[in-house]
Coordinates of C-alpha atoms and ligand atoms in Angstrom, one line a residue:
M1 CA 17.8 3.2 -39.1
K2 CA 18.1 0.8 -36.1
P3 CA 15.3 -1.8 -35.6
A4 CA 12.5 -0.5 -33.4
V5 CA 12.5 -1.4 -29.7
R6 CA 9.3 -1.9 -27.6
I7 CA 8.4 0.2 -24.6
A8 CA 5.5 -0.8 -22.4
I9 CA 3.9 1.8 -20.3
T10 CA 1.1 0.9 -17.9
G11 CA -1.4 3.5 -16.7
A12 CA -0.7 5.3 -20.0
A13 CA -3.9 7.3 -19.9
G14 CA -3.1 8.7 -16.5
N15 CA -1.1 11.8 -15.6
I16 CA 2.4 10.4 -15.6
G17 CA 1.8 8.1 -18.5
Y18 CA 0.5 11.0 -20.6
A19 CA 3.5 13.1 -19.7
A20 CA 6.0 10.3 -20.4
A21 CA 4.6 8.9 -23.7
F22 CA 5.2 12.1 -25.7
R23 CA 8.7 12.7 -24.5
I24 CA 9.7 9.1 -25.1
S25 CA 8.2 9.2 -28.6
A26 CA 10.2 12.4 -29.3
G27 CA 13.4 10.5 -28.5
G28 CA 13.8 11.7 -25.0
M29 CA 14.6 8.3 -23.5
L30 CA 16.4 6.3 -26.1
G31 CA 17.7 9.1 -28.4
T32 CA 16.7 10.6 -31.7
D33 CA 18.1 7.7 -33.7
Q34 CA 16.1 4.9 -32.1
P35 CA 12.7 4.0 -33.5
I36 CA 10.2 2.7 -31.0
I37 CA 6.9 0.8 -30.6
L38 CA 4.8 1.9 -27.7
Q39 CA 2.7 -0.8 -25.9
L40 CA 0.3 1.2 -23.8
V41 CA -1.6 -0.7 -21.1
E42 CA -4.7 0.4 -19.2
I43 CA -7.6 -1.0 -17.3
E44 CA -10.7 -1.6 -19.3
P45 CA -12.6 1.6 -18.1
A46 CA -9.7 3.8 -19.2
L47 CA -9.4 2.3 -22.7
Q48 CA -11.5 5.0 -24.3
A49 CA -9.2 7.7 -22.8
L50 CA -6.2 5.7 -23.9
K51 CA -7.6 5.7 -27.5
G52 CA -7.5 9.5 -27.2
V53 CA -3.8 9.4 -26.1
E54 CA -3.0 7.1 -29.1
M55 CA -4.8 9.6 -31.4
E56 CA -2.7 12.5 -30.1
L57 CA 0.5 10.5 -30.3
L58 CA -0.2 9.7 -33.9
D59 CA -1.1 13.4 -34.6
C60 CA 2.3 14.4 -33.5
A61 CA 3.7 12.5 -36.5
F62 CA 6.8 11.5 -34.5
P63 CA 9.3 10.1 -37.0
L64 CA 10.6 7.6 -34.4
L65 CA 7.2 6.2 -33.4
E66 CA 6.6 3.1 -35.6
N67 CA 3.5 1.8 -33.9
V68 CA 1.2 2.3 -30.9
I69 CA -0.5 -0.7 -29.3
T70 CA -3.2 -0.1 -26.8
T71 CA -4.6 -2.9 -24.6
S72 CA -6.0 -3.9 -21.3
D73 CA -4.5 -7.4 -21.7
I74 CA -1.2 -7.4 -19.8
E75 CA 0.2 -10.4 -21.8
T76 CA -0.3 -8.4 -25.0
G77 CA 1.0 -5.3 -23.3
F78 CA 4.3 -6.8 -22.2
K79 CA 4.8 -9.1 -25.3
D80 CA 8.5 -8.9 -26.4
T81 CA 8.9 -5.6 -24.6
D82 CA 12.4 -4.3 -24.1
Y83 CA 11.5 -1.8 -21.5
A84 CA 8.6 -1.6 -19.1
L85 CA 7.5 1.4 -17.1
L86 CA 5.0 0.3 -14.5
V87 CA 3.0 3.4 -13.7
G88 CA -0.6 2.2 -13.6
S89 CA -1.9 2.3 -10.1
K90 CA -3.7 4.7 -7.7
P91 CA -2.0 7.8 -6.6
R92 CA -2.4 9.0 -3.0
T93 CA -4.4 12.0 -2.0
K94 CA -3.8 14.7 0.7
G95 CA -3.3 13.2 4.1
M96 CA -2.3 9.7 2.9
E97 CA 1.1 8.1 3.1
R98 CA 2.3 6.2 0.1
S99 CA 2.3 2.9 2.0
D100 CA -1.5 3.4 2.5
L101 CA -1.8 2.4 -1.2
L102 CA -0.2 -1.0 -0.7
G103 CA -3.5 -2.8 -0.2
D104 CA -5.0 -1.5 -3.5
N105 CA -1.9 -1.2 -5.6
G106 CA 0.2 -4.2 -4.4
K107 CA -2.0 -6.7 -6.0
I108 CA -1.5 -5.2 -9.5
F109 CA 2.2 -6.0 -9.5
G110 CA 2.1 -9.8 -9.0
P111 CA 0.2 -10.5 -12.2
Q112 CA 2.3 -7.9 -14.1
G113 CA 5.5 -9.5 -12.8
R114 CA 4.3 -12.9 -14.1
A115 CA 3.2 -11.5 -17.5
I116 CA 6.6 -9.8 -17.9
N117 CA 8.3 -13.1 -16.8
N118 CA 6.4 -15.0 -19.5
H119 CA 6.1 -12.6 -22.4
A120 CA 8.7 -9.8 -22.3
S121 CA 12.1 -9.8 -24.0
R122 CA 14.6 -11.8 -22.0
N123 CA 16.6 -8.6 -21.6
V124 CA 13.8 -6.5 -20.4
K125 CA 14.5 -3.6 -18.0
V126 CA 11.6 -2.8 -15.6
L127 CA 11.1 0.4 -13.7
V128 CA 8.3 0.5 -11.1
I129 CA 6.9 4.0 -10.6
G130 CA 3.4 3.2 -9.0
N131 CA 3.4 3.7 -5.3
P132 CA 4.6 2.4 -2.9
A133 CA 7.2 1.9 -5.7
N134 CA 9.9 -0.1 -3.8
T135 CA 7.6 -2.7 -2.5
N136 CA 5.6 -2.9 -5.7
A137 CA 8.9 -3.5 -7.5
L138 CA 9.7 -6.2 -5.0
I139 CA 6.4 -7.9 -5.7
A140 CA 6.9 -7.7 -9.5
M141 CA 10.5 -9.1 -9.2
N142 CA 9.4 -12.0 -7.0
N143 CA 6.8 -13.0 -9.5
A144 CA 9.3 -13.1 -12.4
P145 CA 11.5 -16.1 -11.4
D146 CA 12.9 -16.6 -14.9
L147 CA 14.4 -13.1 -15.1
S148 CA 17.3 -11.8 -13.2
P149 CA 16.4 -9.6 -10.1
S150 CA 18.8 -7.0 -11.6
Q151 CA 16.2 -6.4 -14.4
F152 CA 13.8 -4.8 -11.8
S153 CA 14.2 -1.4 -10.3
S154 CA 12.1 1.2 -8.5
M155 CA 12.1 4.9 -9.0
M156 CA 14.1 7.1 -6.6
R157 CA 15.2 9.5 -9.3
L158 CA 12.5 12.0 -8.5
D159 CA 13.8 12.2 -5.0
H160 CA 17.4 12.4 -6.3
N161 CA 16.4 15.3 -8.7
R162 CA 14.5 17.1 -5.9
A163 CA 17.6 16.9 -3.7
L164 CA 19.7 18.3 -6.5
N165 CA 17.2 21.2 -6.9
Q166 CA 17.2 22.0 -3.2
L167 CA 21.0 22.0 -3.0
S168 CA 21.3 24.1 -6.2
L169 CA 18.8 26.7 -4.9
K170 CA 20.5 26.9 -1.5
T171 CA 24.1 27.3 -2.9
G172 CA 23.4 29.1 -6.1
S173 CA 25.3 26.4 -8.0
K174 CA 24.4 24.8 -11.2
I175 CA 22.7 21.4 -11.2
A176 CA 25.4 20.2 -13.6
D177 CA 28.1 21.1 -11.0
I178 CA 26.5 18.9 -8.2
T179 CA 27.7 15.3 -8.2
R180 CA 27.8 12.2 -6.0
L181 CA 24.5 12.8 -4.2
T182 CA 22.6 9.8 -2.9
V183 CA 19.1 9.1 -1.8
W184 CA 19.0 5.9 0.2
G185 CA 16.2 3.5 1.0
N186 CA 12.5 3.9 0.4
H187 CA 10.5 6.4 -1.8
S188 CA 8.8 7.6 1.4
L189 CA 9.1 9.9 4.3
T190 CA 12.0 7.7 5.7
Q191 CA 14.2 8.2 2.6
Y192 CA 17.6 9.5 3.4
P193 CA 18.9 12.2 1.0
D194 CA 22.6 12.2 1.8
I195 CA 25.1 14.9 0.8
S196 CA 28.0 13.6 2.9
H197 CA 29.9 12.4 -0.3
C198 CA 28.4 15.1 -2.6
R199 CA 30.6 17.6 -4.4
I200 CA 29.6 21.0 -5.7
D201 CA 32.0 22.2 -8.4
G202 CA 34.7 19.9 -6.9
Q203 CA 34.2 21.0 -3.3
D204 CA 32.7 18.9 -0.5
A205 CA 29.0 19.9 -0.2
T206 CA 29.2 19.7 3.5
S207 CA 31.8 22.4 3.6
V208 CA 29.6 24.7 1.5
V209 CA 26.3 24.4 3.5
D210 CA 25.5 24.7 7.1
I211 CA 25.1 21.3 8.7
S212 CA 22.0 22.4 10.7
W213 CA 20.4 23.5 7.3
Y214 CA 21.3 20.1 5.9
K215 CA 19.7 18.1 8.8
E216 CA 16.8 20.3 9.7
T217 CA 15.7 21.8 6.4
F218 CA 17.2 20.0 3.4
I219 CA 16.4 16.4 4.5
P220 CA 12.7 17.1 5.5
N221 CA 12.2 19.2 2.4
V222 CA 13.2 16.4 0.1
Q223 CA 11.3 13.8 2.1
N224 CA 8.1 15.9 2.1
R225 CA 8.3 17.2 -1.5
G226 CA 5.7 14.7 -2.8
A227 CA 3.1 15.8 -0.2
E228 CA 4.0 19.5 -0.9
I229 CA 3.3 19.0 -4.6
I230 CA 0.0 17.3 -3.8
S231 CA -1.0 20.2 -1.6
A232 CA -0.1 22.8 -4.2
R233 CA -1.5 21.0 -7.3
G234 CA -4.3 19.0 -5.8
A235 CA -2.8 16.0 -7.5
S236 CA 0.5 14.2 -7.2
S237 CA 3.6 15.1 -9.3
A238 CA 3.3 14.0 -12.9
A239 CA 5.6 15.8 -15.3
S240 CA 8.5 15.7 -12.9
A241 CA 7.8 12.0 -12.2
A242 CA 7.8 11.3 -16.0
S243 CA 11.0 13.2 -16.4
A244 CA 12.6 11.3 -13.5
A245 CA 11.5 8.0 -15.1
I246 CA 13.2 9.0 -18.4
D247 CA 16.4 10.1 -16.5
H248 CA 16.4 6.7 -14.6
M249 CA 16.1 4.7 -17.8
R250 CA 18.6 6.8 -19.8
N251 CA 21.3 6.4 -17.1
W252 CA 20.6 2.6 -16.8
I253 CA 20.8 2.1 -20.5
F254 CA 23.5 4.6 -21.6
G255 CA 25.5 5.0 -18.3
T256 CA 26.0 7.6 -15.6
P257 CA 28.5 10.4 -16.3
E258 CA 32.1 9.8 -15.4
D259 CA 32.9 10.7 -11.8
D260 CA 29.2 10.8 -10.8
W261 CA 26.5 8.3 -9.8
T262 CA 22.7 8.2 -9.4
S263 CA 20.1 6.7 -7.0
M264 CA 18.1 3.7 -8.0
G265 CA 15.9 1.3 -6.1
I266 CA 17.5 -2.1 -6.7
P267 CA 17.4 -5.5 -5.0
S268 CA 19.9 -5.3 -2.2
A269 CA 22.8 -7.7 -2.4
G270 CA 23.6 -6.9 1.3
D271 CA 25.7 -3.8 0.6
Y272 CA 26.0 -1.4 3.5
G273 CA 24.4 -4.0 5.8
I274 CA 21.0 -3.7 4.1
T275 CA 18.9 -6.9 4.1
E276 CA 19.5 -8.9 1.0
G277 CA 16.6 -8.9 -1.5
L278 CA 14.9 -5.7 -0.3
M279 CA 14.2 -3.2 -3.0
Y280 CA 16.3 -0.4 -1.6
S281 CA 17.8 2.7 -3.1
F282 CA 21.6 2.8 -3.3
P283 CA 24.2 5.0 -5.0
V284 CA 24.8 3.2 -8.4
R285 CA 27.1 3.7 -11.4
C286 CA 25.7 2.5 -14.7
K287 CA 27.7 1.3 -17.7
N288 CA 26.8 -0.8 -20.8
G289 CA 23.3 -1.4 -19.6
S290 CA 24.2 -2.6 -16.1
Y291 CA 24.5 -1.0 -12.8
E292 CA 26.9 -1.5 -9.9
V293 CA 26.5 -0.2 -6.3
V294 CA 29.1 2.3 -5.3
H295 CA 31.1 0.5 -2.6
D296 CA 33.2 1.7 0.2
L297 CA 31.6 5.0 1.0
H298 CA 32.3 6.0 4.6
M299 CA 29.1 6.0 6.6
D300 CA 29.1 8.0 9.8
D301 CA 26.7 7.2 12.7
F302 CA 24.1 9.7 11.4
S303 CA 24.1 8.1 7.9
T304 CA 24.1 4.6 9.3
E305 CA 21.1 5.3 11.5
K306 CA 19.2 7.0 8.7
T307 CA 19.8 4.0 6.3
K308 CA 18.6 1.6 9.0
I309 CA 15.4 3.6 9.7
T310 CA 14.3 3.4 6.0
E311 CA 15.4 -0.3 5.8
K312 CA 13.1 -1.0 8.8
E313 CA 10.1 0.6 7.0
L314 CA 10.8 -1.5 3.9
L315 CA 11.0 -4.7 6.0
E316 CA 7.6 -3.8 7.4
E317 CA 6.2 -3.2 4.0
R318 CA 7.7 -6.5 2.8
D319 CA 6.0 -8.3 5.8
A320 CA 2.7 -6.7 4.8
V321 CA 2.8 -8.2 1.3
K322 CA 4.3 -11.6 2.2
A323 CA 1.4 -13.3 0.5
L324 CA 2.1 -11.6 -2.8
L325 CA 5.8 -12.5 -3.0
Ligands
NAD401 P1 -3.3 8.7 -12.4 O1 -4.4 8.3 -11.5 O2 -3.3 10.0 -13.1 O3 -3.1 7.5 -13.5 C1 -3.0 6.2 -13.1 C2 -3.5 5.4 -14.3 O4 -3.2 4.0 -14.0 C3 -5.0 5.6 -14.5 O5 -5.2 5.9 -15.9 C4 -5.5 4.2 -14.2 O6 -6.6 3.8 -15.1 C5 -4.3 3.3 -14.5 N1 -4.3 2.0 -13.8 C6 -4.8 1.7 -12.6 N2 -4.7 0.4 -12.3 C7 -4.1 -0.1 -13.4 C8 -3.7 -1.4 -13.8 N3 -3.8 -2.5 -13.0 N4 -3.1 -1.6 -15.0 C9 -2.9 -0.6 -15.8 N5 -3.3 0.7 -15.6 C10 -3.9 0.9 -14.4 O7 -2.0 8.6 -11.5 P2 -0.5 9.1 -11.8 O8 -0.4 10.5 -11.3 O9 -0.2 8.8 -13.2 O10 0.3 8.2 -10.8 C11 0.5 6.8 -11.0 C12 1.3 6.2 -9.9 O11 2.6 6.7 -9.8 C13 0.6 6.5 -8.5 O12 0.8 5.3 -7.7 C14 1.5 7.5 -7.9 O13 1.5 7.6 -6.5 C15 2.9 7.1 -8.5 N6 4.0 8.1 -8.4 C16 5.2 7.6 -8.1 C17 6.3 8.5 -8.1 C18 7.7 8.0 -7.8 O14 8.6 8.8 -7.6 N7 7.9 6.7 -7.6 C19 6.1 9.8 -8.5 C20 4.8 10.2 -8.8 C21 3.8 9.4 -8.8
LMR402 C1 5.9 11.9 -5.4 O1 6.9 11.7 -4.7 O2 5.6 13.0 -5.9 C2 5.0 10.7 -5.7 O3 5.4 9.6 -5.0 C3 3.6 11.0 -5.4 C4 3.3 11.1 -4.0 O4 2.4 10.4 -3.5 O5 3.9 11.9 -3.3

């Protein structure tokens, strides 16, 4: 058996944390040959509930789960961790935008970034899920000067998966046959789900669907899916978010399939004219634990305009949290 790796999950007594912890412990993220130690972090008032999560995890008798650590101390929570899923934060409720959470949630990610900087494995991979995810990830990354910015990412995979689902439903094609889809920018209403390079069973997606459906139905549907879920469930997406987090980490660690890519919020290196340093979602290919932006995609005027709109929103969010960077 391989030596165990450490996975920290913040907000582990919450809805996403609860959904993620069991799938990860069953081998869903790192495979069924990789033992793990879970380091579950919560705020003090939720420690009792977290104890219950720990008891249930142990009652599953997962062969891969070597230990569960529960704590409200972030230095203990991130100690030597190889992977960190930063979920813990408030979700929005009906009528709110995700950026309305910045005031309450933004301040969580500076101290967590510093604790990761000082205590995590030097190779840690960090995924920020708590909203507004891109800007929270920017805050965490800026508070971890001893780590590479490329170790920090924000979750766009739920949007990517939602876009795959919408396209599959419309065209009657299998999810597995849809490749090269991208969701650009921010995990917000301004995100740009882009099918202009996408293929469905080898064919250009834009030749399979009507362009007015793409612009007037598909894009707004994907952009609004989070709010639609809140309206239906009375709570924000949880199992699909946990599943997307696992997909994100799996691709980052083990690679994206040949001839395909995924969407990840990553620090911009200026590709496609996007302001350097912004935590922005790009099409990326992953291999051997690293990612690379997919270069040289042709961007028509529509795409360029859309990528700029979502960049502008991220610049405004960055300005709003200047004091935390
Ligand atoms: P939840 O309220 O069910 O759980 C959040 C948990 O975080 C709670 O148990 C709470 O005690 C804990 N928490 C709060 N502050 C914390 C802190 N400083 N340290 C550790 N834990 C803390 O919420 P949820 O449904 O699990 O959602 C969590 C976050 O994920 C929300 O911000 C939500 O908007 C976001 N989200 C993001 C995506 C995405 O695609 N990026 C998708 C779904 C939800
Ligand atoms: C989502 O997209 O489901 C999450 O970001 C939760 C939300 O607030 O919409």
